[in-house]
Amino acid sequence: QVQLVESGGALVQAGGSLRLSCTASGNIFSAFIMGWYRQAPGKQRELVASVNRASSTNYAESVKGRFTISRDNAKSTVYLEMNSLNAPATGVYFCPAIGAAAGVRGAHYWGQGPQFTVSS
């Protein structure tokens, strides 16, 4: 079982920046694809960004050029650096870990999600 603890929730002004972090328990972090999903009020959860085991990244079109996902395997932590924040970025951000190596392939774990709000 992997536990994910996120941090970084806040109230941010439009145009501001924020960094979210998600730290996994155990010592098998490198075996997982990591990502960030956003759930805006009244909407379905959607992928914001992901980073695979080789640190290749993938972004939703709406955040390309403004958000950066990165991982630090030594710290078992994935980050989401968000710049030029706007109101649509408001929501709860969840950090999933998806098993991608022998022994954990197919496993899915989710954090509880820090909430942050972008005020105009």
Coordinates of N, CA, C and O in Angstrom, one line a residue:
Q1 N 0.8 -1.2 0.0 CA 0.0 0.0 0.0 C 0.9 1.2 0.0 O 1.8 1.3 0.8
V2 N 0.6 2.2 -0.9 CA 1.3 3.5 -1.0 C 0.4 4.6 -0.5 O -0.8 4.7 -0.9
Q3 N 0.9 5.4 0.4 CA 0.1 6.6 0.8 C 0.7 7.8 0.1 O 2.0 8.0 0.1
L4 N -0.1 8.7 -0.3 CA 0.3 9.9 -1.0 C -0.2 11.1 -0.2 O -1.4 11.2 0.2
V5 N 0.7 12.0 0.1 CA 0.4 13.2 0.9 C 0.7 14.4 0.1 O 1.9 14.6 -0.3
E6 N -0.3 15.2 -0.2 CA -0.2 16.4 -1.0 C -0.1 17.6 -0.1 O -0.6 17.6 1.0
S7 N 0.5 18.6 -0.6 CA 0.6 19.9 0.1 C 0.6 21.0 -0.9 O 1.0 20.8 -2.1
G8 N 0.3 22.2 -0.4 CA 0.4 23.4 -1.3 C -0.9 24.1 -1.5 O -1.0 25.1 -2.2
G9 N -2.0 23.6 -0.9 CA -3.3 24.3 -1.1 C -3.3 25.7 -0.6 O -2.6 26.0 0.4
A10 N -3.9 26.7 -1.3 CA -3.9 28.1 -0.8 C -4.9 28.9 -1.6 O -5.6 28.4 -2.5
L11 N -5.0 30.2 -1.2 CA -5.8 31.1 -2.0 C -4.8 32.0 -2.8 O -3.9 32.6 -2.1
V12 N -4.9 32.0 -4.0 CA -3.9 32.7 -4.9 C -4.6 33.7 -5.8 O -5.7 33.5 -6.3
Q13 N -3.9 34.8 -6.0 CA -4.5 35.8 -6.9 C -4.3 35.5 -8.3 O -3.3 34.8 -8.6
A14 N -5.2 35.9 -9.2 CA -5.0 35.7 -10.6 C -3.7 36.2 -11.1 O -3.3 37.3 -10.7
G15 N -3.0 35.4 -11.9 CA -1.7 35.8 -12.4 C -0.5 35.3 -11.5 O 0.6 35.4 -11.8
G16 N -0.9 34.8 -10.3 CA 0.1 34.3 -9.4 C 0.6 32.9 -9.7 O 0.3 32.3 -10.7
S17 N 1.5 32.5 -8.8 CA 2.1 31.2 -8.9 C 1.9 30.3 -7.7 O 1.7 30.9 -6.6
L18 N 2.0 29.0 -7.8 CA 1.9 28.1 -6.7 C 2.6 26.8 -7.0 O 2.6 26.4 -8.2
R19 N 3.1 26.2 -6.1 CA 3.7 24.9 -6.3 C 3.0 23.9 -5.4 O 2.9 24.1 -4.2
L20 N 2.6 22.8 -6.0 CA 2.0 21.7 -5.2 C 3.0 20.6 -5.1 O 3.8 20.4 -6.1
S21 N 3.0 19.8 -4.1 CA 3.9 18.7 -4.0 C 3.1 17.5 -3.5 O 2.1 17.6 -2.8
C22 N 3.6 16.3 -3.8 CA 2.9 15.0 -3.4 C 4.0 14.0 -3.1 O 4.8 13.7 -4.0
T23 N 4.1 13.6 -1.9 CA 5.1 12.7 -1.4 C 4.5 11.3 -1.1 O 3.5 11.2 -0.5
A24 N 5.2 10.3 -1.6 CA 4.7 8.9 -1.5 C 5.4 8.2 -0.4 O 6.6 8.4 -0.1
S25 N 4.7 7.3 0.3 CA 5.4 6.5 1.3 C 6.1 5.4 0.7 O 5.9 5.0 -0.5
G26 N 7.0 4.7 1.4 CA 7.7 3.6 0.9 C 8.9 4.0 0.1 O 9.3 5.1 0.0
N27 N 9.5 3.0 -0.5 CA 10.7 3.2 -1.3 C 10.6 2.7 -2.7 O 11.6 2.3 -3.3
I28 N 9.4 2.7 -3.3 CA 9.2 2.2 -4.6 C 8.6 3.3 -5.5 O 8.0 3.0 -6.6
F29 N 8.8 4.5 -5.2 CA 8.3 5.7 -5.9 C 8.7 5.6 -7.4 O 7.8 5.9 -8.3
S30 N 9.9 5.2 -7.7 CA 10.4 5.2 -9.1 C 9.6 4.2 -10.0 O 9.7 4.2 -11.2
A31 N 8.8 3.3 -9.4 CA 8.1 2.3 -10.1 C 6.8 2.8 -10.6 O 6.0 2.1 -11.3
F32 N 6.4 4.1 -10.3 CA 5.1 4.6 -10.6 C 5.2 5.8 -11.6 O 6.1 6.6 -11.6
I33 N 4.2 5.8 -12.4 CA 3.8 7.0 -13.2 C 3.1 7.9 -12.3 O 2.2 7.5 -11.5
M34 N 3.5 9.2 -12.2 CA 2.9 10.1 -11.3 C 2.1 11.2 -12.1 O 2.5 11.5 -13.3
G35 N 1.1 11.8 -11.5 CA 0.4 12.8 -12.2 C -0.4 13.7 -11.3 O -0.3 13.6 -10.0
W36 N -1.0 14.7 -11.9 CA -1.9 15.6 -11.2 C -3.2 15.7 -12.0 O -3.2 15.9 -13.2
Y37 N -4.3 15.5 -11.2 CA -5.7 15.7 -11.8 C -6.3 16.9 -11.1 O -6.0 17.1 -9.9
R38 N -7.2 17.5 -11.8 CA -7.9 18.6 -11.2 C -9.4 18.3 -11.2 O -9.9 17.9 -12.3
Q39 N -10.1 18.7 -10.2 CA -11.6 18.6 -10.2 C -12.1 19.9 -9.8 O -12.0 20.4 -8.6
A40 N -12.6 20.6 -10.8 CA -13.2 22.0 -10.5 C -14.6 21.8 -10.0 O -15.2 20.7 -10.2
P41 N -15.2 22.8 -9.3 CA -16.5 22.6 -8.7 C -17.5 22.3 -9.8 O -17.7 22.9 -10.8
G42 N -18.3 21.2 -9.5 CA -19.4 20.8 -10.4 C -18.9 20.1 -11.7 O -19.7 19.8 -12.5
K43 N -17.6 19.8 -11.8 CA -17.1 19.1 -13.0 C -16.4 17.8 -12.7 O -16.1 17.5 -11.5
Q44 N -16.1 17.1 -13.7 CA -15.4 15.8 -13.5 C -13.9 16.0 -13.4 O -13.4 17.1 -13.8
R45 N -13.3 15.1 -12.8 CA -11.9 15.1 -12.6 C -11.2 15.0 -14.0 O -11.6 14.2 -14.8
E46 N -10.2 15.8 -14.2 CA -9.5 15.8 -15.5 C -8.0 15.8 -15.3 O -7.5 16.4 -14.3
L47 N -7.3 15.2 -16.2 CA -5.8 15.2 -16.1 C -5.2 16.6 -16.4 O -5.6 17.2 -17.4
V48 N -4.3 17.0 -15.6 CA -3.6 18.2 -15.7 C -2.2 17.9 -16.3 O -1.8 18.5 -17.3
A49 N -1.5 17.0 -15.7 CA -0.1 16.7 -16.2 C 0.3 15.3 -15.6 O -0.3 14.9 -14.6
S50 N 1.2 14.7 -16.3 CA 1.7 13.4 -15.8 C 3.2 13.3 -16.2 O 3.7 14.0 -17.1
V51 N 3.9 12.5 -15.4 CA 5.3 12.3 -15.7 C 5.6 10.8 -15.5 O 5.2 10.2 -14.5
N52 N 6.3 10.2 -16.5 CA 6.5 8.8 -16.4 C 7.8 8.5 -15.7 O 8.5 9.4 -15.2
R53 N 8.2 7.2 -15.7 CA 9.3 6.8 -14.9 C 10.6 7.4 -15.5 O 11.6 7.5 -14.8
A54 N 10.6 7.7 -16.8 CA 11.8 8.3 -17.4 C 11.7 9.8 -17.4 O 12.5 10.5 -18.1
S55 N 10.8 10.3 -16.7 CA 10.6 11.8 -16.5 C 10.1 12.5 -17.8 O 10.2 13.7 -17.9
S56 N 9.5 11.7 -18.7 CA 8.8 12.3 -19.8 C 7.5 12.8 -19.3 O 6.8 12.2 -18.5
T57 N 7.1 14.0 -19.8 CA 5.9 14.7 -19.3 C 4.8 14.8 -20.3 O 5.1 14.8 -21.6
N58 N 3.6 15.0 -19.8 CA 2.4 15.1 -20.7 C 1.6 16.2 -20.0 O 1.4 16.1 -18.8
Y59 N 1.0 17.1 -20.8 CA 0.2 18.2 -20.2 C -1.2 18.3 -20.9 O -1.3 18.1 -22.1
A60 N -2.2 18.8 -20.2 CA -3.4 19.2 -20.8 C -3.1 20.4 -21.6 O -2.3 21.3 -21.2
E61 N -3.8 20.6 -22.7 CA -3.6 21.8 -23.6 C -3.8 23.1 -22.8 O -3.0 24.0 -23.1
S62 N -4.7 23.1 -21.9 CA -5.0 24.3 -21.2 C -3.9 24.8 -20.3 O -3.9 26.0 -19.9
V63 N -2.9 24.0 -20.0 CA -1.9 24.4 -19.0 C -0.5 24.4 -19.6 O 0.5 24.8 -19.0
K64 N -0.4 24.0 -20.9 CA 0.9 23.9 -21.5 C 1.6 25.3 -21.5 O 0.9 26.3 -21.8
G65 N 2.8 25.3 -21.2 CA 3.5 26.6 -21.1 C 3.4 27.3 -19.8 O 4.2 28.3 -19.6
R66 N 2.5 26.9 -19.0 CA 2.3 27.6 -17.7 C 2.6 26.7 -16.5 O 3.0 27.1 -15.5
F67 N 2.3 25.4 -16.7 CA 2.5 24.4 -15.6 C 3.7 23.5 -15.9 O 3.9 23.2 -17.1
T68 N 4.4 23.1 -14.9 CA 5.5 22.2 -15.0 C 5.4 21.1 -14.0 O 5.3 21.4 -12.8
I69 N 5.4 19.9 -14.5 CA 5.4 18.7 -13.5 C 6.8 18.2 -13.5 O 7.5 18.1 -14.5
S70 N 7.3 17.8 -12.3 CA 8.6 17.2 -12.2 C 8.6 16.2 -11.1 O 7.7 16.2 -10.2
R71 N 9.5 15.3 -11.1 CA 9.6 14.3 -10.0 C 11.0 14.2 -9.4 O 12.0 14.4 -10.2
D72 N 11.1 13.9 -8.2 CA 12.4 13.7 -7.5 C 12.3 12.3 -6.9 O 11.7 12.2 -5.8
N73 N 12.9 11.3 -7.5 CA 12.8 10.0 -7.0 C 13.5 9.8 -5.7 O 13.0 9.0 -4.8
A74 N 14.5 10.5 -5.4 CA 15.2 10.4 -4.2 C 14.4 10.9 -3.0 O 14.5 10.4 -1.9
K75 N 13.4 11.8 -3.3 CA 12.5 12.3 -2.2 C 11.1 11.7 -2.3 O 10.3 12.1 -1.6
S76 N 11.0 10.8 -3.3 CA 9.6 10.2 -3.5 C 8.5 11.3 -3.7 O 7.4 11.1 -3.1
T77 N 8.9 12.3 -4.4 CA 8.0 13.4 -4.5 C 7.8 13.9 -5.9 O 8.7 13.9 -6.7
V78 N 6.5 14.2 -6.2 CA 6.2 14.9 -7.5 C 5.7 16.3 -7.3 O 5.1 16.5 -6.3
Y79 N 6.1 17.2 -8.1 CA 5.7 18.6 -8.0 C 4.9 19.1 -9.2 O 5.0 18.5 -10.3
L80 N 4.1 20.1 -8.9 CA 3.4 20.8 -10.0 C 3.6 22.3 -9.8 O 3.1 22.8 -8.8
E81 N 4.4 22.9 -10.6 CA 4.7 24.3 -10.6 C 3.7 25.0 -11.5 O 3.6 24.6 -12.7
M82 N 2.9 25.9 -10.9 CA 1.9 26.5 -11.7 C 2.1 28.0 -11.7 O 2.3 28.7 -10.7
N83 N 2.1 28.6 -12.9 CA 2.3 30.0 -13.1 C 1.2 30.6 -13.9 O 0.4 29.9 -14.6
S84 N 1.1 31.9 -13.9 CA 0.0 32.6 -14.6 C -1.4 32.0 -14.3 O -2.1 31.7 -15.2
L85 N -1.6 31.8 -13.0 CA -2.9 31.2 -12.7 C -4.1 32.0 -13.0 O -4.1 33.2 -12.9
N86 N -5.1 31.3 -13.4 CA -6.4 32.0 -13.7 C -7.5 31.3 -13.0 O -7.4 30.2 -12.5
A87 N -8.7 31.8 -13.1 CA -9.8 31.3 -12.3 C -10.1 29.8 -12.7 O -10.5 29.1 -11.8
P88 N -10.1 29.4 -14.0 CA -10.3 28.0 -14.3 C -9.4 27.0 -13.6 O -9.7 25.8 -13.6
A89 N -8.3 27.5 -13.1 CA -7.4 26.6 -12.4 C -7.9 26.2 -11.0 O -7.4 25.3 -10.3
T90 N -8.9 26.9 -10.5 CA -9.5 26.6 -9.2 C -10.0 25.2 -9.1 O -10.6 24.7 -10.0
G91 N -9.7 24.5 -8.0 CA -10.3 23.2 -7.8 C -9.5 22.4 -6.8 O -8.6 22.9 -6.1
V92 N -9.8 21.1 -6.7 CA -9.1 20.2 -5.9 C -8.1 19.5 -6.8 O -8.5 18.9 -7.8
Y93 N -6.9 19.4 -6.4 CA -5.8 18.7 -7.2 C -5.5 17.4 -6.5 O -5.0 17.4 -5.4
F94 N -5.6 16.4 -7.3 CA -5.3 15.0 -6.8 C -4.1 14.5 -7.4 O -3.8 14.7 -8.6
C95 N -3.3 13.8 -6.7 CA -2.0 13.2 -7.1 C -2.2 11.7 -7.2 O -2.3 11.0 -6.2
P96 N -2.2 11.1 -8.4 CA -2.3 9.7 -8.5 C -0.9 9.0 -8.8 O 0.0 9.7 -9.4
A97 N -0.8 7.8 -8.3 CA 0.4 7.0 -8.6 C -0.1 5.8 -9.3 O -1.0 5.1 -8.8
I98 N 0.5 5.5 -10.5 CA 0.0 4.4 -11.3 C 1.2 3.4 -11.4 O 2.2 3.8 -12.0
G99 N 1.0 2.2 -11.0 CA 2.1 1.3 -11.0 C 2.5 0.9 -12.4 O 1.7 0.6 -13.3
A100 N 3.8 1.0 -12.7 CA 4.3 0.7 -14.1 C 5.5 -0.2 -14.1 O 6.3 -0.2 -15.1
A101 N 5.8 -0.9 -13.1 CA 6.9 -1.8 -13.0 C 6.4 -3.1 -12.4 O 5.4 -3.2 -11.7
A102 N 7.2 -4.1 -12.6 CA 6.9 -5.5 -12.0 C 6.7 -5.3 -10.5 O 7.4 -4.7 -9.8
G103 N 5.6 -6.0 -10.1 CA 5.3 -6.0 -8.7 C 4.2 -5.0 -8.3 O 3.5 -5.2 -7.4
V104 N 4.1 -3.9 -9.1 CA 3.1 -2.9 -8.8 C 2.3 -2.5 -10.1 O 1.4 -1.6 -10.0
R105 N 2.6 -3.2 -11.2 CA 1.9 -2.8 -12.4 C 0.4 -2.9 -12.3 O -0.2 -3.9 -11.8
G106 N -0.3 -1.9 -12.7 CA -1.8 -1.8 -12.6 C -2.3 -1.2 -11.3 O -3.5 -0.9 -11.2
A107 N -1.4 -1.1 -10.3 CA -1.9 -0.5 -9.0 C -2.2 1.0 -9.2 O -1.5 1.7 -9.9
H108 N -3.2 1.4 -8.5 CA -3.5 2.9 -8.6 C -3.7 3.4 -7.1 O -4.4 2.7 -6.3
Y109 N -3.1 4.5 -6.8 CA -3.2 5.1 -5.5 C -3.5 6.6 -5.8 O -3.0 7.2 -6.7
W110 N -4.3 7.1 -4.8 CA -4.7 8.6 -5.0 C -4.5 9.2 -3.6 O -4.7 8.7 -2.6
G111 N -4.0 10.5 -3.7 CA -3.9 11.3 -2.6 C -5.3 12.0 -2.3 O -6.2 11.8 -3.1
Q112 N -5.4 12.7 -1.2 CA -6.7 13.3 -0.9 C -7.0 14.7 -1.5 O -8.1 15.1 -1.6
G113 N -5.9 15.3 -2.0 CA -6.1 16.5 -2.8 C -6.2 17.8 -2.1 O -7.1 18.0 -1.3
P114 N -5.2 18.7 -2.3 CA -5.2 20.0 -1.7 C -6.1 20.9 -2.6 O -6.1 20.8 -3.8
Q115 N -6.9 21.7 -1.9 CA -7.8 22.7 -2.6 C -7.1 24.0 -2.8 O -6.5 24.5 -1.8
F116 N -7.1 24.6 -3.9 CA -6.8 26.0 -4.0 C -7.7 26.8 -4.9 O -8.3 26.2 -5.8
T117 N -7.8 28.0 -4.6 CA -8.7 28.9 -5.2 C -7.9 30.1 -5.8 O -7.1 30.7 -5.1
V118 N -8.2 30.4 -7.1 CA -7.6 31.6 -7.7 C -8.6 32.7 -7.7 O -9.8 32.5 -8.2
S119 N -8.3 33.8 -7.0 CA -9.2 34.9 -6.9 C -8.8 35.9 -7.9 O -7.7 36.2 -8.2
S120 N -9.9 36.6 -8.5 CA -9.6 37.6 -9.5 C -9.5 38.9 -8.9 O -9.7 39.2 -7.8

